XYZ file of C-alpha atoms in Angstrom:
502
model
C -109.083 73.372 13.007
C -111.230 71.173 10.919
C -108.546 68.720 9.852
C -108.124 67.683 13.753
C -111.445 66.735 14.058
C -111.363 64.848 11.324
C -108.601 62.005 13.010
C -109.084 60.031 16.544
C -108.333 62.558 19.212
C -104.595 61.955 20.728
C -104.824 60.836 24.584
C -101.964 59.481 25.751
C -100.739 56.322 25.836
C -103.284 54.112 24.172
C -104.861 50.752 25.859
C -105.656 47.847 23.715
C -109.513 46.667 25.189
C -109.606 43.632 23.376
C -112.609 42.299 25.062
C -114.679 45.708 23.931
C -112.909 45.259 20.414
C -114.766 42.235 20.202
C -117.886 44.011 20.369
C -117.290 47.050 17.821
C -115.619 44.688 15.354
C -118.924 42.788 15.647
C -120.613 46.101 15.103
C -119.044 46.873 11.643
C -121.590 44.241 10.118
C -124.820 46.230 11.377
C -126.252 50.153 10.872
C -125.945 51.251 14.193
C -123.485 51.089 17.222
C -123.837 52.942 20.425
C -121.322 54.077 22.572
C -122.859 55.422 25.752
C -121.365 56.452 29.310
C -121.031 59.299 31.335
C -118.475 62.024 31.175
C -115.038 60.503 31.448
C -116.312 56.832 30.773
C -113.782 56.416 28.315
C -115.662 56.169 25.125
C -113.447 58.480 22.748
C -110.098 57.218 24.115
C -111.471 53.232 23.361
C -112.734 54.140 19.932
C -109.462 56.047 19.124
C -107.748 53.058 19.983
C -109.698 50.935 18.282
C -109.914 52.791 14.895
C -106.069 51.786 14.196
C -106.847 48.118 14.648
C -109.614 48.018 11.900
C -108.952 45.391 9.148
C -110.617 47.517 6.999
C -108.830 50.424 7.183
C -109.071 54.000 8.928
C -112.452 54.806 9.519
C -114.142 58.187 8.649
C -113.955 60.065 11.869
C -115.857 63.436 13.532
C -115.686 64.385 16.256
C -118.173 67.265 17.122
C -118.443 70.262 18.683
C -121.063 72.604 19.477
C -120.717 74.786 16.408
C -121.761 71.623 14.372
C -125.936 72.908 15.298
C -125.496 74.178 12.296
C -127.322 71.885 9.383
C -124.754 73.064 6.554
C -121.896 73.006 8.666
C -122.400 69.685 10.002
C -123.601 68.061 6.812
C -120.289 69.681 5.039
C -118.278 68.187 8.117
C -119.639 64.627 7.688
C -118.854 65.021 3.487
C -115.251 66.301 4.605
C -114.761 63.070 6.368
C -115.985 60.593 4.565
C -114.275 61.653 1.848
C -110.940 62.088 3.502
C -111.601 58.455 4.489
C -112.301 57.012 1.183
C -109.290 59.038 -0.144
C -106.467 57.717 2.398
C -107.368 53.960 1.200
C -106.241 54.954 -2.438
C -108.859 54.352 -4.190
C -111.481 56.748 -5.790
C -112.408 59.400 -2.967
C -116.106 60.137 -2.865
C -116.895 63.424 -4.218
C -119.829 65.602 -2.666
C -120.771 69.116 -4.494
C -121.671 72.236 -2.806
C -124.766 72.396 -0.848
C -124.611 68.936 0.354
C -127.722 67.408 2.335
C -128.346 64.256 3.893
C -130.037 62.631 0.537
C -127.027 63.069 -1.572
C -124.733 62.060 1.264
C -126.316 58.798 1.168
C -126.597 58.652 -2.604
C -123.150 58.765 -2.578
C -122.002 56.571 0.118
C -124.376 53.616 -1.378
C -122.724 53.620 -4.562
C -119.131 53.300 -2.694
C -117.750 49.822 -3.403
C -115.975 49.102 -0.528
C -117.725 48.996 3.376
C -116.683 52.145 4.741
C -117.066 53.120 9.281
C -118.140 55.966 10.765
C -117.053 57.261 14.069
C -118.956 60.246 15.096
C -117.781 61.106 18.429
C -119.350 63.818 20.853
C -122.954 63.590 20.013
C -124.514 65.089 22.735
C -122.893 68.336 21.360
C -125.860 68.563 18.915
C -128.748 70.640 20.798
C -132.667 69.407 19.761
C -133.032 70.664 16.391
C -132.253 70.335 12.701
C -128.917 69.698 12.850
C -129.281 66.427 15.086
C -132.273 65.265 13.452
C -130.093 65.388 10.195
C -127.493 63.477 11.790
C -129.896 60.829 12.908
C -131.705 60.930 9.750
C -128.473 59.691 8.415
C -127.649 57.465 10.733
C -130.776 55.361 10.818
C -130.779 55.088 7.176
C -127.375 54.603 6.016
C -127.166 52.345 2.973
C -125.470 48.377 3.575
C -122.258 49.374 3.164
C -121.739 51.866 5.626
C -121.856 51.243 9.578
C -122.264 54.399 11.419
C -120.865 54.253 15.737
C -122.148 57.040 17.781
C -120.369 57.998 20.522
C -122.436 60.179 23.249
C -123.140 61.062 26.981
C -126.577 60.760 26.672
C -128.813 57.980 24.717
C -129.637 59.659 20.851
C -133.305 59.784 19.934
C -134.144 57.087 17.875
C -136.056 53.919 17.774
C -133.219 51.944 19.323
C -136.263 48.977 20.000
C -136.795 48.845 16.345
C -132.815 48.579 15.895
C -132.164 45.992 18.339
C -135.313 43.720 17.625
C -133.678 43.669 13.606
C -130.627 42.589 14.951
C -129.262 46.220 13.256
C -127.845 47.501 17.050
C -124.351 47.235 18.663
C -124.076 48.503 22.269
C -121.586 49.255 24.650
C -122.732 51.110 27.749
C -120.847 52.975 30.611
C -120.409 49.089 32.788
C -118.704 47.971 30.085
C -116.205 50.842 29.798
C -114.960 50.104 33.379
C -111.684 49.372 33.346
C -110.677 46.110 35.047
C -107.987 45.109 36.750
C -106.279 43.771 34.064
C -106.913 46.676 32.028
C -105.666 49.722 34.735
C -102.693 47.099 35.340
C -102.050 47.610 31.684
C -102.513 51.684 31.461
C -100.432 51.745 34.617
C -97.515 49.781 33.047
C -98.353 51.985 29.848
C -97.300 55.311 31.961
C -94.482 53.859 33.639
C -96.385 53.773 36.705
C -95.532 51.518 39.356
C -97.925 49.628 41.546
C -98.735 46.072 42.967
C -101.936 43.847 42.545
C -102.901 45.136 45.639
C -102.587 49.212 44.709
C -104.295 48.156 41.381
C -107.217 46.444 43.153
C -107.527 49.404 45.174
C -107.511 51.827 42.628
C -110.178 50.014 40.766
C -112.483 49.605 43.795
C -112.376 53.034 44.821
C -112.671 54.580 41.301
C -115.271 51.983 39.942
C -113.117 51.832 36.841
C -114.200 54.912 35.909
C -111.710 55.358 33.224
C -111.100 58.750 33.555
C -110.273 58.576 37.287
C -108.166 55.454 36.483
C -105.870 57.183 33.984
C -105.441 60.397 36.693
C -104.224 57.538 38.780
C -101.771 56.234 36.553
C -100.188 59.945 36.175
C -100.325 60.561 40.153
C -99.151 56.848 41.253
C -100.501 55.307 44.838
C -97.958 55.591 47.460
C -97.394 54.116 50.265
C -97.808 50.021 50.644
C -101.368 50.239 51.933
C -103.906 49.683 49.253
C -106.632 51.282 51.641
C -105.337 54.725 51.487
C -104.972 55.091 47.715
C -107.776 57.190 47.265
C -105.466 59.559 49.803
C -102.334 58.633 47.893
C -104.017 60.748 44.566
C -105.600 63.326 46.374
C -104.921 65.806 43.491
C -106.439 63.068 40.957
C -109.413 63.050 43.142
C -109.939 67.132 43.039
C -109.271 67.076 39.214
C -112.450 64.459 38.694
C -114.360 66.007 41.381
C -114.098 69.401 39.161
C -114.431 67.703 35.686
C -117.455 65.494 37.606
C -119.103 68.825 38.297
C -118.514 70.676 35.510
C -119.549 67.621 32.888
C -122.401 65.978 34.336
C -123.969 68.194 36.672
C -124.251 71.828 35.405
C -125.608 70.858 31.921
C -128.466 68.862 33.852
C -131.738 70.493 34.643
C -132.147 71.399 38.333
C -134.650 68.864 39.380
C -132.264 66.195 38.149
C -129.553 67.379 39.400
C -131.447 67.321 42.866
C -132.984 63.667 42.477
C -128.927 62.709 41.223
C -127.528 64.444 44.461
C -129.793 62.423 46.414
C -129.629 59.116 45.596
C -125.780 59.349 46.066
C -127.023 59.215 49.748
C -128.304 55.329 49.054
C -127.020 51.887 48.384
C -130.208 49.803 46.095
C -133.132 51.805 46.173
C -136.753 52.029 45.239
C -138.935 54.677 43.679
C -140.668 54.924 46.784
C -137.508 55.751 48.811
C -136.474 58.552 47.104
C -139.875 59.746 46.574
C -140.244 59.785 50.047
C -136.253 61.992 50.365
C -137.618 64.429 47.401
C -141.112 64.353 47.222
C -140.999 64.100 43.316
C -144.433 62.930 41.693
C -142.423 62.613 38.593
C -139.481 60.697 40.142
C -139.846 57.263 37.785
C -139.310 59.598 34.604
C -136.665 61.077 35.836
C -135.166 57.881 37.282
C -135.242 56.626 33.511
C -133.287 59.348 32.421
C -130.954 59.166 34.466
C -130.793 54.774 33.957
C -131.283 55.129 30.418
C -130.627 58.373 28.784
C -127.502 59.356 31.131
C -126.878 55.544 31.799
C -125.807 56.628 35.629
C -128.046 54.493 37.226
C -127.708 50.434 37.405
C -131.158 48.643 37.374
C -130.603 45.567 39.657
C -134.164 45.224 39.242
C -137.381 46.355 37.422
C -138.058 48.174 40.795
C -134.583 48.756 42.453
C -131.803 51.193 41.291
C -128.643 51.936 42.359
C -125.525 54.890 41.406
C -123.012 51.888 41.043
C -119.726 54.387 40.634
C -118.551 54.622 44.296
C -116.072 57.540 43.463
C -118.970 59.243 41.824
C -121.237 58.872 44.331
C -118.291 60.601 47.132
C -118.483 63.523 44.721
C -122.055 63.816 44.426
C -122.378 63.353 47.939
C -119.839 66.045 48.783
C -121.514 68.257 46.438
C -124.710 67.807 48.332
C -123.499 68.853 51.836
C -121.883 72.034 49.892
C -124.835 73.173 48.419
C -127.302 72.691 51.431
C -125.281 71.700 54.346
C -124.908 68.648 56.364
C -128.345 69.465 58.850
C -129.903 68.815 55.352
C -127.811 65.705 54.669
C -128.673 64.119 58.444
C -132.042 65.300 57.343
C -132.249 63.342 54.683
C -130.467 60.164 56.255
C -133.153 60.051 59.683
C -135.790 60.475 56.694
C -134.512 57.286 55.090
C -134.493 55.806 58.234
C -137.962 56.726 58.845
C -139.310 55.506 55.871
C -136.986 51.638 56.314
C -139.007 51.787 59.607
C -142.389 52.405 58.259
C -141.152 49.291 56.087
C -140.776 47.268 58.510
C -136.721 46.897 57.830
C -135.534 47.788 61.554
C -131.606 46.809 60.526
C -131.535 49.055 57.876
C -133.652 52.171 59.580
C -130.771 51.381 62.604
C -128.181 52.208 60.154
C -129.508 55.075 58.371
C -130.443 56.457 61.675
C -126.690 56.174 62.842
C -125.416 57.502 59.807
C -127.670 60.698 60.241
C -126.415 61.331 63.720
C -123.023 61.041 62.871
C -123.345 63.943 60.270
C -125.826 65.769 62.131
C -122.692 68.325 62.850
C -120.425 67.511 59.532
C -118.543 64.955 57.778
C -117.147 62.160 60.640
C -113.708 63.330 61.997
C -110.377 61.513 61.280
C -109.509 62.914 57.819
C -109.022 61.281 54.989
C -111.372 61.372 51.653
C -114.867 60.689 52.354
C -117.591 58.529 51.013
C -120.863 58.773 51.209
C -122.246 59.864 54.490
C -123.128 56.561 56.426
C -120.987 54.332 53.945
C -117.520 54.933 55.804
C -114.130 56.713 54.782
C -111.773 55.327 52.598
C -108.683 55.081 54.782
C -108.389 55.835 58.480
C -110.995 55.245 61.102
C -114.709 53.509 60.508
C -118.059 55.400 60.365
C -121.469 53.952 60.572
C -122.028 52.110 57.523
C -125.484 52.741 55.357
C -126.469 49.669 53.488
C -125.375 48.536 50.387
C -128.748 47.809 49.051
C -132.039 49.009 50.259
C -135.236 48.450 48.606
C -134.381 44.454 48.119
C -133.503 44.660 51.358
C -136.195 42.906 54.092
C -135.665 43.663 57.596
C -133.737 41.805 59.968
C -135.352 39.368 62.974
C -136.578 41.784 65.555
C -135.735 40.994 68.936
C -137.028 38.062 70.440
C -140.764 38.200 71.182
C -143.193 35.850 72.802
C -145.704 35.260 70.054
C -149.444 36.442 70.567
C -151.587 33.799 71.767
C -155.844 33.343 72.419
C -156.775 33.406 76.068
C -156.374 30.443 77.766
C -158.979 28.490 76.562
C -160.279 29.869 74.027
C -160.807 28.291 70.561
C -158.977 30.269 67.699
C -161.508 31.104 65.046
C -162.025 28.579 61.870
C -159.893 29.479 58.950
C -162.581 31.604 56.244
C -162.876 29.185 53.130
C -160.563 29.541 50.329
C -161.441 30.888 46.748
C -161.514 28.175 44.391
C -157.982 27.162 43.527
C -156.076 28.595 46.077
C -154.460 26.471 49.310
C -153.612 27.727 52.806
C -149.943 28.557 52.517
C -148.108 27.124 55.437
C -145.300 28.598 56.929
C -142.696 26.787 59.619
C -143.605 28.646 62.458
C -146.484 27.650 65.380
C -148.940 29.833 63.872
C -148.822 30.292 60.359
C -151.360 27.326 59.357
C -154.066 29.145 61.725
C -153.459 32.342 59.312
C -154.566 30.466 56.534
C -152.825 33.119 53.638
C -153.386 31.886 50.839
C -150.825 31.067 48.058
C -151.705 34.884 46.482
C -151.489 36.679 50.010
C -148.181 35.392 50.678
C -146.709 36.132 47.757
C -147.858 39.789 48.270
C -146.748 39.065 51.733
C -143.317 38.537 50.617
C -143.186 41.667 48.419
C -144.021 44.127 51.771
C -140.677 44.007 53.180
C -139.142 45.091 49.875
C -140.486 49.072 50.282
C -142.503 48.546 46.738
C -145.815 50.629 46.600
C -149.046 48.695 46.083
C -149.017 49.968 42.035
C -145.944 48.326 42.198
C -146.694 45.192 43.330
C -149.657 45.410 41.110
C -147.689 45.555 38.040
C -144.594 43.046 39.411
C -147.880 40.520 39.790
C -149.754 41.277 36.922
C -153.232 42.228 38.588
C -154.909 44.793 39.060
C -154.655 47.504 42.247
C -157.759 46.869 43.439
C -156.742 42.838 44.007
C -153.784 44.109 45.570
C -155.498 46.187 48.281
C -158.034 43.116 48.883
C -154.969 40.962 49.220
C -153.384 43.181 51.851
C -156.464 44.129 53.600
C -156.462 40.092 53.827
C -153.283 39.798 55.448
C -153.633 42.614 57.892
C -156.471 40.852 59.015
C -155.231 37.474 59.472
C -152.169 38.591 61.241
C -154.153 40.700 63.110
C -152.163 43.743 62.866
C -153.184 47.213 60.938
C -150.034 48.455 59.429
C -147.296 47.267 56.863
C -144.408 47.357 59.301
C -146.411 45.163 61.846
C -147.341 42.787 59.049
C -143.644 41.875 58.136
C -142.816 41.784 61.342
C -145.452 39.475 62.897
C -145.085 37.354 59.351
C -141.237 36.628 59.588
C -141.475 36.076 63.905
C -144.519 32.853 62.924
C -142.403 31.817 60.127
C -144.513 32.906 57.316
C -141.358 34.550 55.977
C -137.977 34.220 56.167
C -136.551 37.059 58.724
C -134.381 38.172 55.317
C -137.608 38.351 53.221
């Protein structure tokens, strides 16, 4: 039993990734390299393939299991392979006596005379305890000539800012074990599966390169010529990664994440503020960061804006959701999206959501095939309404035409208030936007109102304090002469004092 976990796991036909070779060869000169991504991301089957094109030889391999929270068991694990890697280079093996613990593992590795790797694959088997703060111990200070790669689901506890400010840290992170095109071309040919650029381009847009729904694909070819149906052309691929999805990622997660996760699978982009507003979390931006950083599900396209960037994941999720609570909650959800782009101002995008939650008021939009995300449209067969692909970047489109509020006939418009020192009217191209007289401050506050930030956010985006944000806004309210957030962006973008995108 032992002895299997001591060699790269066999997986099938093997794939070549020279472009992520690049990176863990790279790696071998520093302490530490990470290999993090979701279940099914790909990580043991690229480091299996990878460990027989070493120049220096077979690395020491583990891969672990939960029976490894054990301290002596693991620490006797990690002897067993380093040893049986020093040994297959035929040389002098490196000898551990009984009792081993993590000083004398290092004693011995640093007086090894040749570099030596370590792969230790499954981390996240290793519960908080002893046994994993061994196995970090180790890890963080293994002597020059070792180089340790961690392979894990979720980010290991250690000082990884330390690491990476000494130059001592290798990553490569669940984007960068997509597959691309070239690359499911490749494990396509490798299985003797046939399909065209077109099939392959479907397969990877519909998957998101997730690797592990790739290679299902590869085993359960696309038929048919029409690239828009291959999700429909591996249905049984699909219900395989939908289970393993489930099973892997979900279950272990606490409940509250698991909630916030099945939620945003509902969104394109989105803000803090949106899904605070679909959950009512007060603790949302710690979970968001485990879930970006820890679980490394979530793509930050900003400091503010997040988005689930997997599109077969987020069909799963999404489907999951409507199971568990029913599609009343899912249009529920969707009109409260759209309630909360309208309170923002963003009328396109509150239009969309709105459509999307009427459509699924009843259940999933009729016409078959496999379905996205409610709103985002089916893959195959007829169009449903669309949600957008991004959200909280998102500024609302021109409102209808409007004839712009003018003084009584008459009338003289009041003088502009004087500016505090160093700041200039900004001037927009519309009729009115000198007689607001915003200055430079306001309308760059003004711009960030359309985006769906909260005032703490803009704060910290600026670099002031809250309380010069809510002067600033109070500012602008009362220049444009409205009293709410949604009226401000509006009025702003029909007298030109922002673009009608943002």
């Amino acid at each position: 039993m032992l002895h299997t976990r001591l060699i790269p796991p066999v997986l099938g036909p093997l794939l070549d990734r020279p472009r992520l070779f690049r990176t863990l060869d790279s790696g071998v000169t520093r302490r530490l390299t990470l290999v993090v991504g979701p279940p099914g991301a790909g990580k043991s089957a690229l480091l299996a393939s990878w460990a027989g094109s070493l120049p220096l030889g077979e690395p020491a391999w583990l891969t672990l299991d939960a029976d490894d929270n054990h301290v002596p068991r693991l620490l006797t694990h990690l002897a067993a392979a380093l040893t049986r890697a020093t040994a297959s280079r035929g040389g002098e093996a490196l000898r551990f006596g009984d009792g081993v613990s993590v000083p004398a593992l290092l004693d011995e590795v640093s007086g090894h005379p040749h570099p030596l790797v370590l792969v230790v694959d499954g981390f996240h088997e290793l519960r908080p305890g002893p046994a994993r703060s061994a196995l970090l111990q180790f890890a963080r200070y293994a002597p020059g000539g070792l180089s340790v790669v961690l392979a894990s689901r979720r980010e290991p506890d250690l000082p990884l800012h330390k690491l990476r400010a000494g130059g001592e840290l290798t990553e490569i992170r669940g984007a960068d074990l997509a597959f691309t095109h070239a690359e499911t071309a490749e494990l396509f040919r490798a299985h003797g599966a046939g399909a065209d650029d077109d099939q392959i381009a479907a397969v990877v847009r519909c998957s998101g390169g997730w690797a592990l729904a790739v290679r299902y694909a590869s085993v359960n070819p696309v038929r048919g010529n029409d690239p828009h149906s291959c999700l429909e052309g591996w249905s049984q691929a699909i219900r395989h990664c939908s289970d393993f999805l489930l099973s892997e990622l979900l279950d272990p997660m606490p409940t509250d994440d698991q909630d916030v996760l099945l939620r945003t699978s509902l969104l394109g982009g989105f803000s803090a503020s949106l899904l605070r507003a679909l959950t009512g979390r007060a603790d949302l931006n710690r979970v968001l960061r485990r879930l970006s950083t820890e679980h490394d599900l979530l793509v930050r396209d900003d400091e503010w804006t997040y988005r689930l960037p997997n599109p077969l994941m987020r069909g799963v999720l999404s489907r999951e959701l409507a199971e568990r609570y029913g599609w009343p909650e899912v249009s529920r959800l969707l009109n409260k999206a759209a309630r909360w782009y309208e309170d923002m101002g963003a009328t396109s995008a509150a239009r969309r959501y709105a459509a999307a939650a009427q459509a699924h008021a009843a259940g999933p939009a009729p016409g078959g095939g496999i379905l996205l995300p409610p709103g985002l449209g089916r893959v195959g067969g007829g169009a449903s309404p669309r949600v957008p692909a991004g959200d909280a970047t998102r500024s609302p489109a021109r409102s209808p035409a409007r004839s712009p509020v003018r003084s009584p006939a008459g009338s003289p418009r009041p003088s502009p208030a004087p500016l505090p020192p160093g700041e200039e009217a900004a001037t927009g191209s519309g009729p009115y936007a000198a007689a607001d007289s915003l200055t430079r401050s306001e309308l760059d506050v003004l711009r960030l109102l359309p985006q769906g930030l909260t005032l703490d956010e803009i704060a910290a985006r600026r670099h002031v304090s809250l309380n010069t944000v809510k002067t600033q806004v109070q500012a602008i309210y009362r220049k444009l002469q409205v009293g709410r957030r949604r009226d401000a962006v509006r009025v702003a973008a029909e007298r030109g004092l922002i673009s009608p995108r943002g």
